[in-house]
Short mmCIF file of C-alpha atoms in Angstrom, two decimals:
data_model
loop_
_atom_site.label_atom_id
_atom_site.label_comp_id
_atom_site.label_asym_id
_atom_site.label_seq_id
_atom_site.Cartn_x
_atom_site.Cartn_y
_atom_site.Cartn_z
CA UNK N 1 36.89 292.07 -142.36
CA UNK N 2 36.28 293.17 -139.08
CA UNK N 3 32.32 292.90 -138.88
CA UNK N 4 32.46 289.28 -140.61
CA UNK N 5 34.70 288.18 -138.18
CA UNK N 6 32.23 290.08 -135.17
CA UNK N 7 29.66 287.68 -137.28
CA UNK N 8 31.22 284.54 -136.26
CA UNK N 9 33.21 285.20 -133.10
CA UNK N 10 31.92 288.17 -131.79
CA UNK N 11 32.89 291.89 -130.70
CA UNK N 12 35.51 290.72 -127.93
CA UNK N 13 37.77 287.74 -127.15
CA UNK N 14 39.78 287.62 -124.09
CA UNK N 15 43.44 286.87 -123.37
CA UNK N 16 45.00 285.87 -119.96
CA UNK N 17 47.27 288.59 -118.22
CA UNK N 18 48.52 286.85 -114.88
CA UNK N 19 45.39 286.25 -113.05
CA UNK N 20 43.39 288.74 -114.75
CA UNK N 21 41.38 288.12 -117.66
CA UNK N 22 41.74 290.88 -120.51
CA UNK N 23 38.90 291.88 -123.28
CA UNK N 24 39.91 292.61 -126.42
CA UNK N 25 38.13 293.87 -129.40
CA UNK N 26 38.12 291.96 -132.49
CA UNK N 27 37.75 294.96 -134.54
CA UNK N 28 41.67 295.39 -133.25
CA UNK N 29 42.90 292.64 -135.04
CA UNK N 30 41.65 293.24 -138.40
CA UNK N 31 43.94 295.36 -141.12
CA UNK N 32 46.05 295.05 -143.96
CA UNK N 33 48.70 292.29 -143.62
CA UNK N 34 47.13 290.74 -140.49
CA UNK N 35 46.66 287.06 -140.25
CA UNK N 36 44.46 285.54 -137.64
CA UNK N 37 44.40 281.90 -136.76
CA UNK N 38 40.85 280.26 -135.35
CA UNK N 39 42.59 277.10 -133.28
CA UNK N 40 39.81 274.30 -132.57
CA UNK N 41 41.26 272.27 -129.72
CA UNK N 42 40.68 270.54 -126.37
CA UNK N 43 42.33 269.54 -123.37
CA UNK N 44 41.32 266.02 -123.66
CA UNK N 45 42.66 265.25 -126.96
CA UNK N 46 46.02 263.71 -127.21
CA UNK N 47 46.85 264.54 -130.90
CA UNK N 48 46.17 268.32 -129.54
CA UNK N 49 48.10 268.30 -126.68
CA UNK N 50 51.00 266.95 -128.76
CA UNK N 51 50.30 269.61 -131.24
CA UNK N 52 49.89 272.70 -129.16
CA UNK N 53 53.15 273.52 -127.68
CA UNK N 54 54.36 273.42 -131.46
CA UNK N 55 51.73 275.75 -132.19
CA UNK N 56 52.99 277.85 -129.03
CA UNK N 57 56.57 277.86 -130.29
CA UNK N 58 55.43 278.94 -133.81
CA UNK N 59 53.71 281.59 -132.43
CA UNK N 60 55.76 283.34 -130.16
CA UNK N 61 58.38 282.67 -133.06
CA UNK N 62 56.14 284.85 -135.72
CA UNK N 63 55.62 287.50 -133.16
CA UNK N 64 58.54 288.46 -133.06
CA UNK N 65 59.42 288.22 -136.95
CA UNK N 66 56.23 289.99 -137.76
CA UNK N 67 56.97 293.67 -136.55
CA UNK N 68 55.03 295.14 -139.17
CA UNK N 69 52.73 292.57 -139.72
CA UNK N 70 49.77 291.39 -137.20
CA UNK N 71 49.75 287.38 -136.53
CA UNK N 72 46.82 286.51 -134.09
CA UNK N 73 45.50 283.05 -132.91
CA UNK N 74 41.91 282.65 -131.21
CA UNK N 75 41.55 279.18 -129.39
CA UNK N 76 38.08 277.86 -129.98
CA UNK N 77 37.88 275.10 -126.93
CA UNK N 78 36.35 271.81 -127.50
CA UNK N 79 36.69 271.21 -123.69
CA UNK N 80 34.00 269.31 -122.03
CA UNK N 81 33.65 271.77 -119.30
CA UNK N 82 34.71 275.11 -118.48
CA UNK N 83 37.00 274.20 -115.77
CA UNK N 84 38.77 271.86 -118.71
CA UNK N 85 39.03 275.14 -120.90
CA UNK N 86 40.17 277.43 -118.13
CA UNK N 87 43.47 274.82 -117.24
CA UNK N 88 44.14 274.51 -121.06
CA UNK N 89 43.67 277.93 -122.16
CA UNK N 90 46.19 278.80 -119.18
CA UNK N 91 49.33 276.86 -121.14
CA UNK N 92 48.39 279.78 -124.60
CA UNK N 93 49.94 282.65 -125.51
CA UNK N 94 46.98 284.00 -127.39
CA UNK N 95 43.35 284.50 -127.57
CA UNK N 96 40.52 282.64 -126.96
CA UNK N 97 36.55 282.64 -127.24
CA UNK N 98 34.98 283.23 -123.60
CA UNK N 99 33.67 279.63 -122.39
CA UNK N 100 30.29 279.16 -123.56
CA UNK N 101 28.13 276.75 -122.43
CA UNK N 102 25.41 277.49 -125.50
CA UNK N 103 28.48 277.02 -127.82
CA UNK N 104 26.43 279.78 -129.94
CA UNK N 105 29.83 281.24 -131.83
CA UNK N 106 31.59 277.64 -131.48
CA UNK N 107 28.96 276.07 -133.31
CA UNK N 108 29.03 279.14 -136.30
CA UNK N 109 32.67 278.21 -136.49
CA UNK N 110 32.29 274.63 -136.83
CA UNK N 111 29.75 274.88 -139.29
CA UNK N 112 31.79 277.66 -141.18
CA UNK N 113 35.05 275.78 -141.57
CA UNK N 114 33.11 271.94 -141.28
CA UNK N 115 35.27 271.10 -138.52
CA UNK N 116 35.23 267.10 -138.04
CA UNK N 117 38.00 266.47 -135.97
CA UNK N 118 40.70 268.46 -133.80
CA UNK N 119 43.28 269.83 -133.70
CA UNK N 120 41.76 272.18 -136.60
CA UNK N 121 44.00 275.31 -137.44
CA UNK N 122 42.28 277.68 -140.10
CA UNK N 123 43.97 281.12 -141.25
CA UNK N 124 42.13 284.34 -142.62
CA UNK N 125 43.05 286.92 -143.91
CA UNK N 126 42.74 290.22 -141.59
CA UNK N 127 42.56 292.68 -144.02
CA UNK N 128 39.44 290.67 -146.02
CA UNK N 129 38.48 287.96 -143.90
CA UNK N 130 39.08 285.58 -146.89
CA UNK N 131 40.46 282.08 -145.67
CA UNK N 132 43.57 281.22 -146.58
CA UNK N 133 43.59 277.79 -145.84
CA UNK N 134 41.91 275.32 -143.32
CA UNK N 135 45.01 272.87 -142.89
CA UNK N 136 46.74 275.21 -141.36
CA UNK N 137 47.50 272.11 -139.10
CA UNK N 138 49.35 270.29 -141.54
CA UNK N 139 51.02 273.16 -143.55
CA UNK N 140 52.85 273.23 -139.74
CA UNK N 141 53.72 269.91 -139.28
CA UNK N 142 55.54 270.08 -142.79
CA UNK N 143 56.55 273.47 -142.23
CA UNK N 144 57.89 273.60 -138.34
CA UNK N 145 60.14 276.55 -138.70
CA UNK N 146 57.12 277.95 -140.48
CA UNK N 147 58.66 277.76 -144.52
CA UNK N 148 55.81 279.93 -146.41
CA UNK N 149 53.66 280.89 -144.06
CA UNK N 150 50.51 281.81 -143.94
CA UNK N 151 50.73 279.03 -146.48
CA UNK N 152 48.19 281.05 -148.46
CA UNK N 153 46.27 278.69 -150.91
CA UNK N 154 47.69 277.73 -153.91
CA UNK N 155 46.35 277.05 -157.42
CA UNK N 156 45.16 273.73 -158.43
CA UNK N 157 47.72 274.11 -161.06
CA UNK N 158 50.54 274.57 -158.87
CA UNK N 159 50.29 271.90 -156.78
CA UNK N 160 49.64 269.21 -159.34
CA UNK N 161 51.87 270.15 -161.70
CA UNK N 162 54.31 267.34 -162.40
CA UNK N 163 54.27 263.65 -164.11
CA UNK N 164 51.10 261.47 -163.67
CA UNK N 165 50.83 258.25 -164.55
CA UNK N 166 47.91 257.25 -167.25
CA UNK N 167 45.73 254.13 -168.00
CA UNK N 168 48.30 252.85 -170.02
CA UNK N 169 50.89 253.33 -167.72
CA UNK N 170 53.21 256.00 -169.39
CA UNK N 171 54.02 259.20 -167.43
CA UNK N 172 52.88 262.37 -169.03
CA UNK N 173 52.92 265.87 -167.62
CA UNK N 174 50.11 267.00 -166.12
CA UNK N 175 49.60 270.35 -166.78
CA UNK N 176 50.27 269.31 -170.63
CA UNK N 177 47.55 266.04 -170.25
CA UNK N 178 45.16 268.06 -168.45
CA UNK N 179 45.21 271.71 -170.17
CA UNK N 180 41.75 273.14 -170.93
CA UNK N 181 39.79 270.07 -169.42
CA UNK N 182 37.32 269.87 -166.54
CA UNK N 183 39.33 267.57 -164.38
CA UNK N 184 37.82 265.45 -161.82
CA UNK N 185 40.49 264.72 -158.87
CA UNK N 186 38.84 261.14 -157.51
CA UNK N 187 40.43 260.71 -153.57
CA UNK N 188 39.90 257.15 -153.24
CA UNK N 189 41.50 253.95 -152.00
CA UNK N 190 41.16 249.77 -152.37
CA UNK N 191 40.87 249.63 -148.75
CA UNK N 192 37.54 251.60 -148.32
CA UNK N 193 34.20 249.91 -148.75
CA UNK N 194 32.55 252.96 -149.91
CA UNK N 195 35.13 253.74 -152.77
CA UNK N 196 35.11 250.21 -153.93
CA UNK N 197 31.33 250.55 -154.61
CA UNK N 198 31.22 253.82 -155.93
CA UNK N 199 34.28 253.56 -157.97
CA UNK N 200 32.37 251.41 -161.16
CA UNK N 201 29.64 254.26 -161.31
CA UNK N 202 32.48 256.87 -161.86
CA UNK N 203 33.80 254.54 -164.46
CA UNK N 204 30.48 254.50 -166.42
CA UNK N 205 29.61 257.79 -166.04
CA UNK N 206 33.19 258.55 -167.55
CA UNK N 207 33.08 256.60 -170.16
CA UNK N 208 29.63 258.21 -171.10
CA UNK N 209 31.27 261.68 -171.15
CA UNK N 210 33.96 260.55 -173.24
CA UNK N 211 31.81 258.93 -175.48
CA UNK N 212 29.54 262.13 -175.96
CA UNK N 213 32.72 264.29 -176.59
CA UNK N 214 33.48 265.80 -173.19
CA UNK N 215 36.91 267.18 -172.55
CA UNK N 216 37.12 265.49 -169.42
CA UNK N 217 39.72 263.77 -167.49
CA UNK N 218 39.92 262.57 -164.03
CA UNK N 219 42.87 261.69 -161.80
CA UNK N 220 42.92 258.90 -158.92
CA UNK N 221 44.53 260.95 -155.82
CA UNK N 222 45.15 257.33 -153.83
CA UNK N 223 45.11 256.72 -149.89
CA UNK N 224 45.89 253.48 -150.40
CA UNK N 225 48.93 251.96 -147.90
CA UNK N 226 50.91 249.92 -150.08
CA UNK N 227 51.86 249.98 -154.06
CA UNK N 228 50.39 246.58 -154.49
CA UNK N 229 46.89 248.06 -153.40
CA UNK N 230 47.42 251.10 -155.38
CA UNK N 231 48.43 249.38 -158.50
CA UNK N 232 45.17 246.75 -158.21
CA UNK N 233 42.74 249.54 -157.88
CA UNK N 234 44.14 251.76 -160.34
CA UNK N 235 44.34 248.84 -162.58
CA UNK N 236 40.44 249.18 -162.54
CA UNK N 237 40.51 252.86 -163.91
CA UNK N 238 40.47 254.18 -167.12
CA UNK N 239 41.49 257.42 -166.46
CA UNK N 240 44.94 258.88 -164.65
CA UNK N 241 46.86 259.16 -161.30
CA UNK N 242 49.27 260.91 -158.95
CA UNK N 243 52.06 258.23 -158.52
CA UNK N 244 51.51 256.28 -155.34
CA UNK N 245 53.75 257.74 -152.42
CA UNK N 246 53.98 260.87 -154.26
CA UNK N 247 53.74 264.32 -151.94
CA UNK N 248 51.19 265.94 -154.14
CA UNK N 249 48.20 263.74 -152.38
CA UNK N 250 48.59 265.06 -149.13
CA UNK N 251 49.13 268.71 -150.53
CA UNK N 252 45.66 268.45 -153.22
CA UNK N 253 43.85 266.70 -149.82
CA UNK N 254 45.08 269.18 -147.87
CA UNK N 255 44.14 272.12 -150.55
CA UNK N 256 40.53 270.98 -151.01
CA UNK N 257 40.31 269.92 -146.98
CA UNK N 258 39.57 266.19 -147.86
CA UNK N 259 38.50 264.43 -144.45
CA UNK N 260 36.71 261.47 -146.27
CA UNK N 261 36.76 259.38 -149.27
CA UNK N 262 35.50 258.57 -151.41
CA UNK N 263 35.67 262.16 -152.64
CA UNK N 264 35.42 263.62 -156.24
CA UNK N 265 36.29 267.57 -156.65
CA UNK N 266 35.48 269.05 -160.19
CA UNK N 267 38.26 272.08 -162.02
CA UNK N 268 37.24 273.71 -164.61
CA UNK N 269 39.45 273.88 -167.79
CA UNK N 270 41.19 277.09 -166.36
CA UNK N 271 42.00 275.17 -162.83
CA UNK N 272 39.16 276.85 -160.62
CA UNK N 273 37.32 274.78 -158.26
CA UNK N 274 33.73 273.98 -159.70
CA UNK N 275 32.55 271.66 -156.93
CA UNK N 276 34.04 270.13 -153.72
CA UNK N 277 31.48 267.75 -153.41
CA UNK N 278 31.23 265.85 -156.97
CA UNK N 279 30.45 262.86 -155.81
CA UNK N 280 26.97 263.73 -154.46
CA UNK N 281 26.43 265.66 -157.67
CA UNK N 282 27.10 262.10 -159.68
CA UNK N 283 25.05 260.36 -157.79
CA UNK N 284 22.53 262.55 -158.68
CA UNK N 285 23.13 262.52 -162.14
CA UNK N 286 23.38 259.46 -163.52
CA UNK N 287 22.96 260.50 -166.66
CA UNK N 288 25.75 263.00 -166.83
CA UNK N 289 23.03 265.42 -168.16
CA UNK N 290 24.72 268.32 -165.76
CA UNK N 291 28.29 268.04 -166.49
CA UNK N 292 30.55 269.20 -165.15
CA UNK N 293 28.10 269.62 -162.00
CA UNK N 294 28.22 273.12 -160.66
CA UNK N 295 26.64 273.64 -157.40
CA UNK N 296 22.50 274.42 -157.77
CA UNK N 297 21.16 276.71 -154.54
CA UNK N 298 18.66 274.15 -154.59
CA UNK N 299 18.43 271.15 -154.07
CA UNK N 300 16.28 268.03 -153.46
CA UNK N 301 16.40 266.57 -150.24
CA UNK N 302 18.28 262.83 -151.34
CA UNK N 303 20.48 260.20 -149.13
CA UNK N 304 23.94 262.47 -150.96
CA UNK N 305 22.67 265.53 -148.67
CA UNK N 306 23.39 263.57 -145.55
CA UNK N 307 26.68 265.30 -145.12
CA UNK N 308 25.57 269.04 -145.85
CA UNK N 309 23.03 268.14 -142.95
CA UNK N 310 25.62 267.02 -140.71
CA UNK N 311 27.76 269.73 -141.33
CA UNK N 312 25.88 272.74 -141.92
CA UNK N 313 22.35 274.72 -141.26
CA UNK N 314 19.93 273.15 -144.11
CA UNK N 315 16.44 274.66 -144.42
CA UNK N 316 13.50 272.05 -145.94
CA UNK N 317 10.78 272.17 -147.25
CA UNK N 318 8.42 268.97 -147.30
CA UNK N 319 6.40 268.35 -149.18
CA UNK N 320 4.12 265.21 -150.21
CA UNK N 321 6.06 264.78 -153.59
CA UNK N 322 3.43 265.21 -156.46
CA UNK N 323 4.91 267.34 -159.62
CA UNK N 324 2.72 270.20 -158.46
CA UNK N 325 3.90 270.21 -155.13
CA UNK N 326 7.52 269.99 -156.22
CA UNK N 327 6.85 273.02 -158.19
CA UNK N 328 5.59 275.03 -155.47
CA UNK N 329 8.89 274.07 -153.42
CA UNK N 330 11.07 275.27 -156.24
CA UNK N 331 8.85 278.55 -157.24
CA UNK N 332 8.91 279.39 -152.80
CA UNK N 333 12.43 278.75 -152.01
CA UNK N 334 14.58 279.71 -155.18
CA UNK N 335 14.81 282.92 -154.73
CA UNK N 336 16.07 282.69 -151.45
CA UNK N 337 18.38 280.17 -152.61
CA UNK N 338 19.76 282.06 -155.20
CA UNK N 339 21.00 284.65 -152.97
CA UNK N 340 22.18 282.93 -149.99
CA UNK N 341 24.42 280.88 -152.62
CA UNK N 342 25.34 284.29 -153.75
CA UNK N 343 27.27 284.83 -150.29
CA UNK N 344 29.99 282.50 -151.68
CA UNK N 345 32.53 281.72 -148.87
CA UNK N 346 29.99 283.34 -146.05
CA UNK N 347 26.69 281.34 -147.10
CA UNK N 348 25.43 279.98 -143.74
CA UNK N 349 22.30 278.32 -145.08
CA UNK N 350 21.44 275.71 -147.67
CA UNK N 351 18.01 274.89 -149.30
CA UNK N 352 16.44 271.22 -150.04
CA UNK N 353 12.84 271.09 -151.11
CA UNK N 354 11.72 267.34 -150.03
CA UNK N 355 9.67 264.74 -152.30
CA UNK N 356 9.29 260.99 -151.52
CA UNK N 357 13.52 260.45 -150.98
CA UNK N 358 13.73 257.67 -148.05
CA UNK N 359 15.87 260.05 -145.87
CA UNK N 360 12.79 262.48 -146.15
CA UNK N 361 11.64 260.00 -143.91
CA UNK N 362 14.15 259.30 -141.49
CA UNK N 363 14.89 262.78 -140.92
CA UNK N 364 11.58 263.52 -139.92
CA UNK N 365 11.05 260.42 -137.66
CA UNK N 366 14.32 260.82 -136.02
CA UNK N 367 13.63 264.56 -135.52
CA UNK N 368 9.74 263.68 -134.10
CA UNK N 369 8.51 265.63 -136.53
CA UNK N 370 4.71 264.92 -138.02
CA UNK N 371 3.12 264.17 -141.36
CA UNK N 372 2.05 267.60 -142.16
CA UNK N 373 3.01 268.71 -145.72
CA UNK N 374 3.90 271.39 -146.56
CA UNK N 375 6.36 271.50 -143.69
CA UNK N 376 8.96 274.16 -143.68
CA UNK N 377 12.21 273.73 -141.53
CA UNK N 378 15.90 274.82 -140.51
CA UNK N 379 17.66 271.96 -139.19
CA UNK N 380 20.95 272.69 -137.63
CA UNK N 381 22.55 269.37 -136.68
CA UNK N 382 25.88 270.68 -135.80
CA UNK N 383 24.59 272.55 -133.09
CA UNK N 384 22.09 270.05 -132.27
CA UNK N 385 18.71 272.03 -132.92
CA UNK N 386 15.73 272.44 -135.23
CA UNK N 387 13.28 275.31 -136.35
CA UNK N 388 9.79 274.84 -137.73
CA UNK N 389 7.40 277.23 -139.27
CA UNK N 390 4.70 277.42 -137.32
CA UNK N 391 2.58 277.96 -140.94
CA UNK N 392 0.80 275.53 -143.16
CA UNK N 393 0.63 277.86 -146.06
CA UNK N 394 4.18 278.27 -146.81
CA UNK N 395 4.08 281.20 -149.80
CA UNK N 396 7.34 283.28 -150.38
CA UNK N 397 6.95 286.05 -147.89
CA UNK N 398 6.37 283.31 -145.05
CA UNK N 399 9.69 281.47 -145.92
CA UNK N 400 11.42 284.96 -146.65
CA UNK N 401 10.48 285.90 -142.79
CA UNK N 402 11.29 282.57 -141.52
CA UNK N 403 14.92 282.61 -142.33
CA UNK N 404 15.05 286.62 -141.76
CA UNK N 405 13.82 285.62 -138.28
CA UNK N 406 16.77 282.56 -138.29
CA UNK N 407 19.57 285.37 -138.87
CA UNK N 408 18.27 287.41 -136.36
CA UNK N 409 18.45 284.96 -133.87
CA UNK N 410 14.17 285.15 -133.19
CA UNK N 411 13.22 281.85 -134.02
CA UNK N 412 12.68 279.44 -131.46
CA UNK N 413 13.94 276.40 -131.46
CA UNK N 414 14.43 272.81 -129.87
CA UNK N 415 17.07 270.38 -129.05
CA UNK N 416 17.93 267.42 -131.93
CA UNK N 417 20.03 264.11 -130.97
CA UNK N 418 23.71 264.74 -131.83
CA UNK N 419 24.21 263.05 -135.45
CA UNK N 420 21.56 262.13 -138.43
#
């Protein structure tokens, strides 16, 4: 645990004794039992300045329950300035990264845990650096005295368990309706432009996997704000639903970290998550042809990557979209793929080979980048900066080297504008 946290916060944080400003190692808060909170917050932000002395109260609470048990937070500052941090970071109890103007272990974090919006709490485990949840915000707003913490994740099962409504409008139980399907949970709403137009492809494309035999079901997890909206959009569905109202949306949002909708997450038919991001996958796929959709190490750059490329380090390589050419992508870069998806929870990079896709385009004009094909790059929006190969022969050994060099923290790069 202790060198994967090093990996994204590095071998010392400090905490604040009096006027003095203490070092500790990170190493030190790793071990069996230990639970370690990464806080993303800011000064500025009202909702976090509302939030934090509830936090604070928690803490010092679980510091003294936990004798025999470590309980850690790190404050990760989204302050504006250091001076901002320093005045904040003065009202903690706990840790905190050192204020970085490069925002080098900041931005690993973000990427890591696809921070949006703040206040962010995330728990790992000390003992295997696993995460045990990333709404650890939330699970303390429900929970103030702290009931269940570290609110370690739960199975899909668990939490959905319970009646759902179907397309009929009967109640059925839903561990009973739904055993030994791939389940699609669909977070939607009326209200949302997006959802509205996506929400007749889902229909055909479930219709076409019941007609061909599937054992498939999906369930409508609804934002909507009033029954009358819920019951006119659901009305629209074939499949099921979690009642409107009904506490199990916010805890399956919460579970699977749903900031957005429309969102589709695929279980498989023993309740294990196949794929957070469905909804890129069926967009893809229109013709269903790689149900149930789990996640391929590579990809083709389309308009459904847009998020990964907001949120995360993406590495592309352009090319001018002939068959052959799309071949020598996939025959340079899926090796590489294959074993940076092999990382699981601690992959840091994701691979797009690019054809003739519009946002091929746009990325490269908004990121100044010329016509020359084949064009290999590692574009890392979140922290605002972009790597090119310097090569026009891109074979295997060149890209291998290229993203060695990216890891080690060799390659040079330059700024980007702030968002795709």
């Amino acid at each position: 645990m202790a060198k994967r946290l090093q990996n994204l916060v590095g071998d010392t944080v400090i905490r604040l004794s009096g006027d003095s400003v203490e070092e500790i190692r990170v190493e030190s808060l790793c071990g069996k039992d230990s639970v370690i909170g990464i806080y993303f917050s800011a000064h500025w932000c009202p909702p976090c300045r509302g939030f934090t002395p509830k936090l604070i109260e928690f803490y010092n609470n679980e510091k003294q329950k936990r004798s025999s048990t470590k309980f850690e937070i790190i404050f990760v500052s989204w302050d504006r300035d250091e001076a901002g941090f320093k005045e904040y970071f003065a009202t903690m109890p706990w840790l905190a990264l050192p204020y970085d103007p490069d925002k080098k272990h900041k931005g690993k974090l973000t990427k890591k845990f696809r921070v949006q919006g703040i206040p962010k709490l995330v728990l790992l485990d000390g003992e295997n650096g696993k995460t045990i949840t990333v709404d650890g915000y939330t699970c303390l707003t429900d929970n103030p005295n702290g009931e269940g913490f570290p609110w370690r994740r739960k199975k899909v099962t668990e939490v959905i368990k319970g009646p759902i409504i179907t397309s009929n409008k009967t109640e059925v139980e839903a561990l009973e309706a739904l055993k030994g399907k791939y389940v699609g949970l669909y977070f939607s709403a009326h209200w949302c432009p997006p959802c509205k137009a996506f929400t007749p492809e889902l229909i055909r494309i479930y219709e076409m996997l019941k007609s061909n035999g599937k054992n498939v079901e999906f369930v409508f997890v609804s934002s909507d704000r009033s029954q009358d909206s819920f019951d006119l959009f659901f009305d629209s569905m074939p499949w099921m639903a979690i009642p409107f109202g009904d506490s199990r949306t916010e805890a399956l949002k919460g579970l699977f970290g749903i900031d957005g909708i429309p969102s589709l997450v695929m279980i498989d038919d023993k309740g294990e998550i196949i794929n957070l991001n469905g909804r890129a996958a069926v967009v893809e796929d229109i013709e269903a042809k790689e149900f149930p959709w789990y996640p391929k190490p590579l990809n083709e750059l389309t308009g459904s990557a847009s998020v990964m490329l907001n949120e995360s380090a993406c590495l592309v390589l352009f090319t001018e979209g002939e068959d052959s050419d799309i071949d020598m992508a996939i025959d340079v870069l899926s090796e590489l793929a294959q074993e940076e998806s092999e990382k699981g929870e601690d992959q840091e990079l994701f691979f797009f080979f690019g054809a003739d896709d519009d946002i091929c385009y746009s990325v490269r004009d908004f990121a100044s980048l010329d016509d020359q094909c084949p064009l290999l790059v590692i574009f890392d929006f979140p922290e605002q900066k972009i790597y090119v190969c310097k090569e026009t022969d891109i074979t295997k050994d060149i890209a291998r080297a290229f993203v060695k060099s990216y890891f080690n923290e060799t390659l040079e790069s330059r700024p980007l504008k702030p968002t795709v």
